[in-house]
């Protein structure tokens, strides 16, 4: 099963993608996570990506597509994957479609998690992430058992530097300009499924499971 998660930054793509990956035993591929891991390791790719991420801008398509294709070549991708944060532009979506078409394959589902912009800003200000394992929490909607400590690995939780309100606003602008057109792109391919992302995260997950198990 090959799934693309669509939605504004903060809509809940990562939260739901992790749950999908666990239930359907497919890898969760988050381009944001891969860029952040590269930044932490101080690789050249990480240094290049940082400049764009800090500004709330997209990393250039060439770098991003190359990185994703490299990830696809790993063994665990054989039975599918859930893509979170990729594609984010029409050229990225086309590169993905072309790569899959070469193997006679295509995306099965593009799940758009719909959340209005006003809610997004609130969600992002409460997001906390584990620096060590990448688990995501929310101060109000999904708090850890012990404040500031990751339930999974016990490391400290931090706020992402690009979750500051001013960066969130530029990320939303970039989303509307460059990523939202992907909704029509996948609609035309007859794989688009829309989910109301304003509900409780377990209800959002149930709606997704209903689609995938149909
Ligand atoms: P994205 O991957 O789309 O950027 P995340 O999955 O990281 O978004 O979610 C953004 C923030 O909103 C996180 O703090 C997460 O815990 C919280 N969140 C996710 N889904 C919901 C939901 N349905 N209701 C309330 N908060 C949510
Ligand atoms: P995310 O973790 O998905 O919110 O992504 C964080 C940041 O990483 C984005 O604001 C972009 O700067 C960068 N990024 C992640 N995925 C992509 C992508 N597919 N194309 C370009 N930039 C990306």
mmCIF file of C-alpha atoms and ligand atoms in Angstrom:
data_model
loop_
_atom_site.group_PDB
_atom_site.id
_atom_site.type_symbol
_atom_site.label_atom_id
_atom_site.label_comp_id
_atom_site.label_asym_id
_atom_site.label_seq_id
_atom_site.Cartn_x
_atom_site.Cartn_y
_atom_site.Cartn_z
ATOM 1 C CA UNK A 1 0.000 0.000 0.000
ATOM 2 C CA UNK A 2 1.461 3.353 -1.057
ATOM 3 C CA UNK A 3 -0.021 6.351 0.708
ATOM 4 C CA UNK A 4 0.603 10.094 0.460
ATOM 5 C CA UNK A 5 -0.452 12.301 3.382
ATOM 6 C CA UNK A 6 -1.634 15.765 2.360
ATOM 7 C CA UNK A 7 -2.550 18.726 4.532
ATOM 8 C CA UNK A 8 -1.194 22.006 5.871
ATOM 9 C CA UNK A 9 1.797 22.012 8.219
ATOM 10 C CA UNK A 10 0.379 21.033 11.608
ATOM 11 C CA UNK A 11 -2.724 19.314 10.184
ATOM 12 C CA UNK A 12 -1.666 16.051 11.812
ATOM 13 C CA UNK A 13 0.104 14.252 8.949
ATOM 14 C CA UNK A 14 2.956 12.965 11.078
ATOM 15 C CA UNK A 15 0.682 11.948 13.958
ATOM 16 C CA UNK A 16 -1.553 9.907 11.653
ATOM 17 C CA UNK A 17 1.273 8.584 9.451
ATOM 18 C CA UNK A 18 2.952 7.016 12.497
ATOM 19 C CA UNK A 19 -0.284 5.250 13.430
ATOM 20 C CA UNK A 20 -0.868 4.072 9.842
ATOM 21 C CA UNK A 21 2.705 2.748 9.646
ATOM 22 C CA UNK A 22 2.214 0.763 12.834
ATOM 23 C CA UNK A 23 -1.160 -0.706 11.893
ATOM 24 C CA UNK A 24 -0.334 -1.623 8.282
ATOM 25 C CA UNK A 25 3.341 -2.472 8.905
ATOM 26 C CA UNK A 26 4.764 -0.136 6.310
ATOM 27 C CA UNK A 27 7.532 2.420 6.823
ATOM 28 C CA UNK A 28 6.699 6.024 7.683
ATOM 29 C CA UNK A 29 8.801 8.268 5.480
ATOM 30 C CA UNK A 30 8.878 11.882 6.616
ATOM 31 C CA UNK A 31 11.069 14.183 4.536
ATOM 32 C CA UNK A 32 11.033 16.717 7.386
ATOM 33 C CA UNK A 33 12.385 14.049 9.773
ATOM 34 C CA UNK A 34 15.098 13.031 7.286
ATOM 35 C CA UNK A 35 16.179 16.658 6.838
ATOM 36 C CA UNK A 36 16.233 17.182 10.633
ATOM 37 C CA UNK A 37 18.296 14.000 11.126
ATOM 38 C CA UNK A 38 20.774 15.289 8.523
ATOM 39 C CA UNK A 39 20.926 18.671 10.268
ATOM 40 C CA UNK A 40 21.655 16.975 13.578
ATOM 41 C CA UNK A 41 24.414 14.875 12.017
ATOM 42 C CA UNK A 42 25.827 17.964 10.304
ATOM 43 C CA UNK A 43 25.805 16.439 6.805
ATOM 44 C CA UNK A 44 26.095 18.618 3.699
ATOM 45 C CA UNK A 45 22.435 17.935 2.879
ATOM 46 C CA UNK A 46 21.484 19.000 6.408
ATOM 47 C CA UNK A 47 23.409 22.262 6.091
ATOM 48 C CA UNK A 48 21.808 23.000 2.725
ATOM 49 C CA UNK A 49 18.295 22.205 4.012
ATOM 50 C CA UNK A 50 18.663 24.252 7.219
ATOM 51 C CA UNK A 51 18.770 27.598 5.429
ATOM 52 C CA UNK A 52 15.374 26.934 3.828
ATOM 53 C CA UNK A 53 13.732 25.276 6.833
ATOM 54 C CA UNK A 54 14.652 28.116 9.198
ATOM 55 C CA UNK A 55 12.861 30.537 6.853
ATOM 56 C CA UNK A 56 9.779 28.323 6.499
ATOM 57 C CA UNK A 57 10.606 27.829 2.819
ATOM 58 C CA UNK A 58 10.741 24.568 0.891
ATOM 59 C CA UNK A 59 14.032 22.805 0.253
ATOM 60 C CA UNK A 60 14.646 22.761 -3.550
ATOM 61 C CA UNK A 61 12.903 19.934 -5.440
ATOM 62 C CA UNK A 62 16.121 18.437 -6.806
ATOM 63 C CA UNK A 63 17.633 17.864 -3.368
ATOM 64 C CA UNK A 64 14.360 16.567 -1.941
ATOM 65 C CA UNK A 65 13.507 14.184 -4.785
ATOM 66 C CA UNK A 66 17.035 12.763 -4.808
ATOM 67 C CA UNK A 67 16.840 12.115 -1.069
ATOM 68 C CA UNK A 68 13.445 10.382 -1.347
ATOM 69 C CA UNK A 69 14.526 8.176 -4.269
ATOM 70 C CA UNK A 70 17.492 7.087 -2.208
ATOM 71 C CA UNK A 71 15.144 6.177 0.657
ATOM 72 C CA UNK A 72 12.882 4.165 -1.703
ATOM 73 C CA UNK A 73 15.806 1.955 -2.661
ATOM 74 C CA UNK A 74 15.898 0.490 0.870
ATOM 75 C CA UNK A 75 14.477 -3.010 1.369
ATOM 76 C CA UNK A 76 11.691 -1.982 3.762
ATOM 77 C CA UNK A 77 9.902 -0.047 0.982
ATOM 78 C CA UNK A 78 9.054 -3.192 -1.008
ATOM 79 C CA UNK A 79 5.524 -3.498 0.373
ATOM 80 C CA UNK A 80 4.707 0.184 0.305
ATOM 81 C CA UNK A 81 5.039 3.190 2.581
ATOM 82 C CA UNK A 82 3.257 6.186 3.998
ATOM 83 C CA UNK A 83 4.749 9.452 2.779
ATOM 84 C CA UNK A 84 4.508 12.392 5.169
ATOM 85 C CA UNK A 85 5.529 15.814 3.874
ATOM 86 C CA UNK A 86 6.345 14.557 0.373
ATOM 87 C CA UNK A 87 5.406 15.463 -2.294
ATOM 88 C CA UNK A 88 4.992 19.163 -1.495
ATOM 89 C CA UNK A 89 5.118 20.610 -5.013
ATOM 90 C CA UNK A 90 3.734 19.575 -8.410
ATOM 91 C CA UNK A 91 7.253 18.798 -9.772
ATOM 92 C CA UNK A 92 7.847 16.524 -6.750
ATOM 93 C CA UNK A 93 4.505 14.756 -7.359
ATOM 94 C CA UNK A 94 5.387 14.300 -11.023
ATOM 95 C CA UNK A 95 8.808 12.898 -10.162
ATOM 96 C CA UNK A 96 7.123 10.454 -7.771
ATOM 97 C CA UNK A 97 4.494 9.392 -10.336
ATOM 98 C CA UNK A 98 7.183 8.895 -12.995
ATOM 99 C CA UNK A 99 9.415 6.835 -10.726
ATOM 100 C CA UNK A 100 6.477 4.618 -9.760
ATOM 101 C CA UNK A 101 5.206 4.341 -13.353
ATOM 102 C CA UNK A 102 8.581 2.982 -14.431
ATOM 103 C CA UNK A 103 7.871 0.023 -12.168
ATOM 104 C CA UNK A 104 4.225 -0.199 -13.352
ATOM 105 C CA UNK A 105 3.099 1.191 -10.030
ATOM 106 C CA UNK A 106 1.224 4.202 -8.634
ATOM 107 C CA UNK A 107 0.013 5.830 -5.401
ATOM 108 C CA UNK A 108 -3.025 4.046 -3.912
ATOM 109 C CA UNK A 109 -4.328 6.780 -1.600
ATOM 110 C CA UNK A 110 -3.691 10.482 -1.100
ATOM 111 C CA UNK A 111 -5.271 11.373 2.253
ATOM 112 C CA UNK A 112 -5.922 15.073 2.746
ATOM 113 C CA UNK A 113 -6.290 16.057 6.401
ATOM 114 C CA UNK A 114 -8.388 19.214 6.371
ATOM 115 C CA UNK A 115 -7.839 21.809 9.120
ATOM 116 C CA UNK A 116 -8.554 25.564 8.755
ATOM 117 C CA UNK A 117 -5.595 27.964 9.086
ATOM 118 C CA UNK A 118 -6.850 29.503 12.380
ATOM 119 C CA UNK A 119 -6.597 26.121 14.114
ATOM 120 C CA UNK A 120 -3.203 25.394 12.596
ATOM 121 C CA UNK A 121 -1.507 28.312 14.309
ATOM 122 C CA UNK A 122 -2.784 27.123 17.716
ATOM 123 C CA UNK A 123 -1.754 23.538 17.072
ATOM 124 C CA UNK A 124 1.755 24.488 16.075
ATOM 125 C CA UNK A 125 2.344 26.627 19.142
ATOM 126 C CA UNK A 126 1.534 23.620 21.349
ATOM 127 C CA UNK A 127 3.558 21.054 19.392
ATOM 128 C CA UNK A 128 6.450 19.486 21.292
ATOM 129 C CA UNK A 129 8.806 16.925 19.789
ATOM 130 C CA UNK A 130 11.329 14.507 21.189
ATOM 131 C CA UNK A 131 14.793 15.471 20.067
ATOM 132 C CA UNK A 132 15.971 11.901 20.315
ATOM 133 C CA UNK A 133 13.255 9.689 18.759
ATOM 134 C CA UNK A 134 11.065 12.247 16.959
ATOM 135 C CA UNK A 135 7.815 11.378 18.805
ATOM 136 C CA UNK A 136 5.285 14.232 18.604
ATOM 137 C CA UNK A 137 3.097 15.591 21.396
ATOM 138 C CA UNK A 138 0.788 18.517 21.990
ATOM 139 C CA UNK A 139 0.664 20.462 25.247
ATOM 140 C CA UNK A 140 -3.142 20.268 25.365
ATOM 141 C CA UNK A 141 -4.379 17.661 22.847
ATOM 142 C CA UNK A 142 -1.748 14.961 23.279
ATOM 143 C CA UNK A 143 0.359 15.606 26.364
ATOM 144 C CA UNK A 144 3.103 13.212 27.520
ATOM 145 C CA UNK A 145 2.587 11.387 30.834
ATOM 146 C CA UNK A 146 5.375 13.443 32.476
ATOM 147 C CA UNK A 147 5.543 17.068 31.391
ATOM 148 C CA UNK A 148 8.481 17.755 29.073
ATOM 149 C CA UNK A 149 9.579 14.104 28.926
ATOM 150 C CA UNK A 150 9.106 11.682 25.993
ATOM 151 C CA UNK A 151 6.834 8.684 26.798
ATOM 152 C CA UNK A 152 8.706 6.525 24.297
ATOM 153 C CA UNK A 153 12.371 7.088 25.144
ATOM 154 C CA UNK A 154 12.502 9.390 28.182
ATOM 155 C CA UNK A 155 14.429 12.180 26.441
ATOM 156 C CA UNK A 156 13.545 15.889 26.778
ATOM 157 C CA UNK A 157 10.821 17.416 24.615
ATOM 158 C CA UNK A 158 11.506 20.634 22.706
ATOM 159 C CA UNK A 159 9.645 23.093 20.515
ATOM 160 C CA UNK A 160 10.695 22.945 16.842
ATOM 161 C CA UNK A 161 12.483 26.147 15.856
ATOM 162 C CA UNK A 162 10.220 26.464 12.784
ATOM 163 C CA UNK A 163 7.078 26.339 14.977
ATOM 164 C CA UNK A 164 7.524 29.991 16.033
ATOM 165 C CA UNK A 165 4.378 31.949 15.029
ATOM 166 C CA UNK A 166 6.154 34.070 12.375
ATOM 167 C CA UNK A 167 7.648 30.996 10.658
ATOM 168 C CA UNK A 168 4.329 29.155 10.885
ATOM 169 C CA UNK A 169 2.673 31.967 8.916
ATOM 170 C CA UNK A 170 5.235 31.750 6.110
ATOM 171 C CA UNK A 171 4.917 27.956 6.057
ATOM 172 C CA UNK A 172 1.146 28.319 5.667
ATOM 173 C CA UNK A 173 1.629 30.735 2.775
ATOM 174 C CA UNK A 174 4.032 28.340 1.106
ATOM 175 C CA UNK A 175 1.517 25.531 1.670
ATOM 176 C CA UNK A 176 -1.321 27.392 -0.051
ATOM 177 C CA UNK A 177 0.857 28.431 -2.972
ATOM 178 C CA UNK A 178 2.871 25.314 -3.655
ATOM 179 C CA UNK A 179 1.333 22.298 -1.922
ATOM 180 C CA UNK A 180 -2.421 22.796 -1.995
ATOM 181 C CA UNK A 181 -2.498 22.273 -5.814
ATOM 182 C CA UNK A 182 -1.614 18.634 -5.080
ATOM 183 C CA UNK A 183 -5.183 18.111 -3.884
ATOM 184 C CA UNK A 184 -6.441 18.575 -7.454
ATOM 185 C CA UNK A 185 -3.487 16.632 -8.826
ATOM 186 C CA UNK A 186 -4.462 13.518 -6.846
ATOM 187 C CA UNK A 187 -8.177 14.130 -7.341
ATOM 188 C CA UNK A 188 -7.605 13.832 -11.071
ATOM 189 C CA UNK A 189 -5.799 10.556 -10.459
ATOM 190 C CA UNK A 190 -8.870 9.305 -8.525
ATOM 191 C CA UNK A 191 -6.957 8.520 -5.347
ATOM 192 C CA UNK A 192 -7.881 11.554 -3.228
ATOM 193 C CA UNK A 193 -9.619 10.950 0.110
ATOM 194 C CA UNK A 194 -10.576 13.835 2.388
ATOM 195 C CA UNK A 195 -10.670 13.600 6.167
ATOM 196 C CA UNK A 196 -11.905 16.192 8.678
ATOM 197 C CA UNK A 197 -8.767 16.863 10.729
ATOM 198 C CA UNK A 198 -10.430 19.087 13.329
ATOM 199 C CA UNK A 199 -11.682 16.105 15.320
ATOM 200 C CA UNK A 200 -9.908 14.291 18.112
ATOM 201 C CA UNK A 201 -6.818 12.485 16.791
ATOM 202 C CA UNK A 202 -8.255 9.004 17.476
ATOM 203 C CA UNK A 203 -11.408 9.913 15.503
ATOM 204 C CA UNK A 204 -9.277 11.170 12.621
ATOM 205 C CA UNK A 205 -7.388 7.865 12.683
ATOM 206 C CA UNK A 206 -10.621 5.846 12.652
ATOM 207 C CA UNK A 207 -11.813 7.784 9.586
ATOM 208 C CA UNK A 208 -8.528 6.941 7.843
ATOM 209 C CA UNK A 209 -8.744 3.252 8.790
ATOM 210 C CA UNK A 210 -12.304 3.142 7.401
ATOM 211 C CA UNK A 211 -10.952 4.419 4.075
ATOM 212 C CA UNK A 212 -7.955 2.076 3.948
ATOM 213 C CA UNK A 213 -9.959 -1.012 5.008
ATOM 214 C CA UNK A 214 -12.847 -0.334 2.619
HETATM 215 P P1 LIG B 1 2.109 17.709 10.639
HETATM 216 O O1 LIG B 1 2.920 16.443 10.546
HETATM 217 O O2 LIG B 1 0.973 17.736 9.658
HETATM 218 O O3 LIG B 1 2.942 18.944 10.583
HETATM 219 P P2 LIG B 1 1.679 16.893 13.427
HETATM 220 O O4 LIG B 1 1.213 15.481 13.272
HETATM 221 O O5 LIG B 1 3.067 17.099 13.928
HETATM 222 O O6 LIG B 1 1.411 17.730 12.057
HETATM 223 O O7 LIG B 1 0.627 17.627 14.387
HETATM 224 C C1 LIG B 1 0.806 19.003 14.752
HETATM 225 C C2 LIG B 1 0.437 19.189 16.230
HETATM 226 O O8 LIG B 1 -0.971 19.011 16.408
HETATM 227 C C3 LIG B 1 1.111 18.193 17.165
HETATM 228 O O9 LIG B 1 1.420 18.846 18.376
HETATM 229 C C4 LIG B 1 0.041 17.095 17.365
HETATM 230 O O10 LIG B 1 0.194 16.445 18.628
HETATM 231 C C5 LIG B 1 -1.245 17.914 17.302
HETATM 232 N N1 LIG B 1 -2.358 17.163 16.690
HETATM 233 C C6 LIG B 1 -2.312 16.261 15.667
HETATM 234 N N2 LIG B 1 -3.546 15.813 15.357
HETATM 235 C C7 LIG B 1 -4.412 16.472 16.184
HETATM 236 C C8 LIG B 1 -5.848 16.460 16.355
HETATM 237 N N3 LIG B 1 -6.639 15.710 15.604
HETATM 238 N N4 LIG B 1 -6.361 17.291 17.295
HETATM 239 C C9 LIG B 1 -5.570 18.083 18.065
HETATM 240 N N5 LIG B 1 -4.228 18.137 17.958
HETATM 241 C C10 LIG B 1 -3.647 17.343 17.034
HETATM 242 P P1 LIG B 2 7.764 19.027 8.161
HETATM 243 O O1 LIG B 2 8.516 18.269 9.207
HETATM 244 O O2 LIG B 2 7.070 18.128 7.177
HETATM 245 O O3 LIG B 2 6.838 20.076 8.744
HETATM 246 O O4 LIG B 2 8.864 19.807 7.306
HETATM 247 C C1 LIG B 2 9.691 20.791 7.881
HETATM 248 C C2 LIG B 2 10.416 21.585 6.791
HETATM 249 O O5 LIG B 2 11.265 20.697 6.027
HETATM 250 C C3 LIG B 2 9.524 22.261 5.754
HETATM 251 O O6 LIG B 2 9.033 23.506 6.200
HETATM 252 C C4 LIG B 2 10.511 22.397 4.579
HETATM 253 O O7 LIG B 2 11.423 23.458 4.785
HETATM 254 C C5 LIG B 2 11.302 21.092 4.662
HETATM 255 N N1 LIG B 2 10.657 20.024 3.843
HETATM 256 C C6 LIG B 2 10.096 18.867 4.312
HETATM 257 N N2 LIG B 2 9.604 18.145 3.309
HETATM 258 C C7 LIG B 2 9.856 18.839 2.160
HETATM 259 C C8 LIG B 2 9.573 18.636 0.782
HETATM 260 N N3 LIG B 2 8.914 17.546 0.348
HETATM 261 N N4 LIG B 2 9.974 19.574 -0.111
HETATM 262 C C9 LIG B 2 10.643 20.658 0.292
HETATM 263 N N5 LIG B 2 10.918 20.938 1.580
HETATM 264 C C10 LIG B 2 10.527 20.043 2.513
#
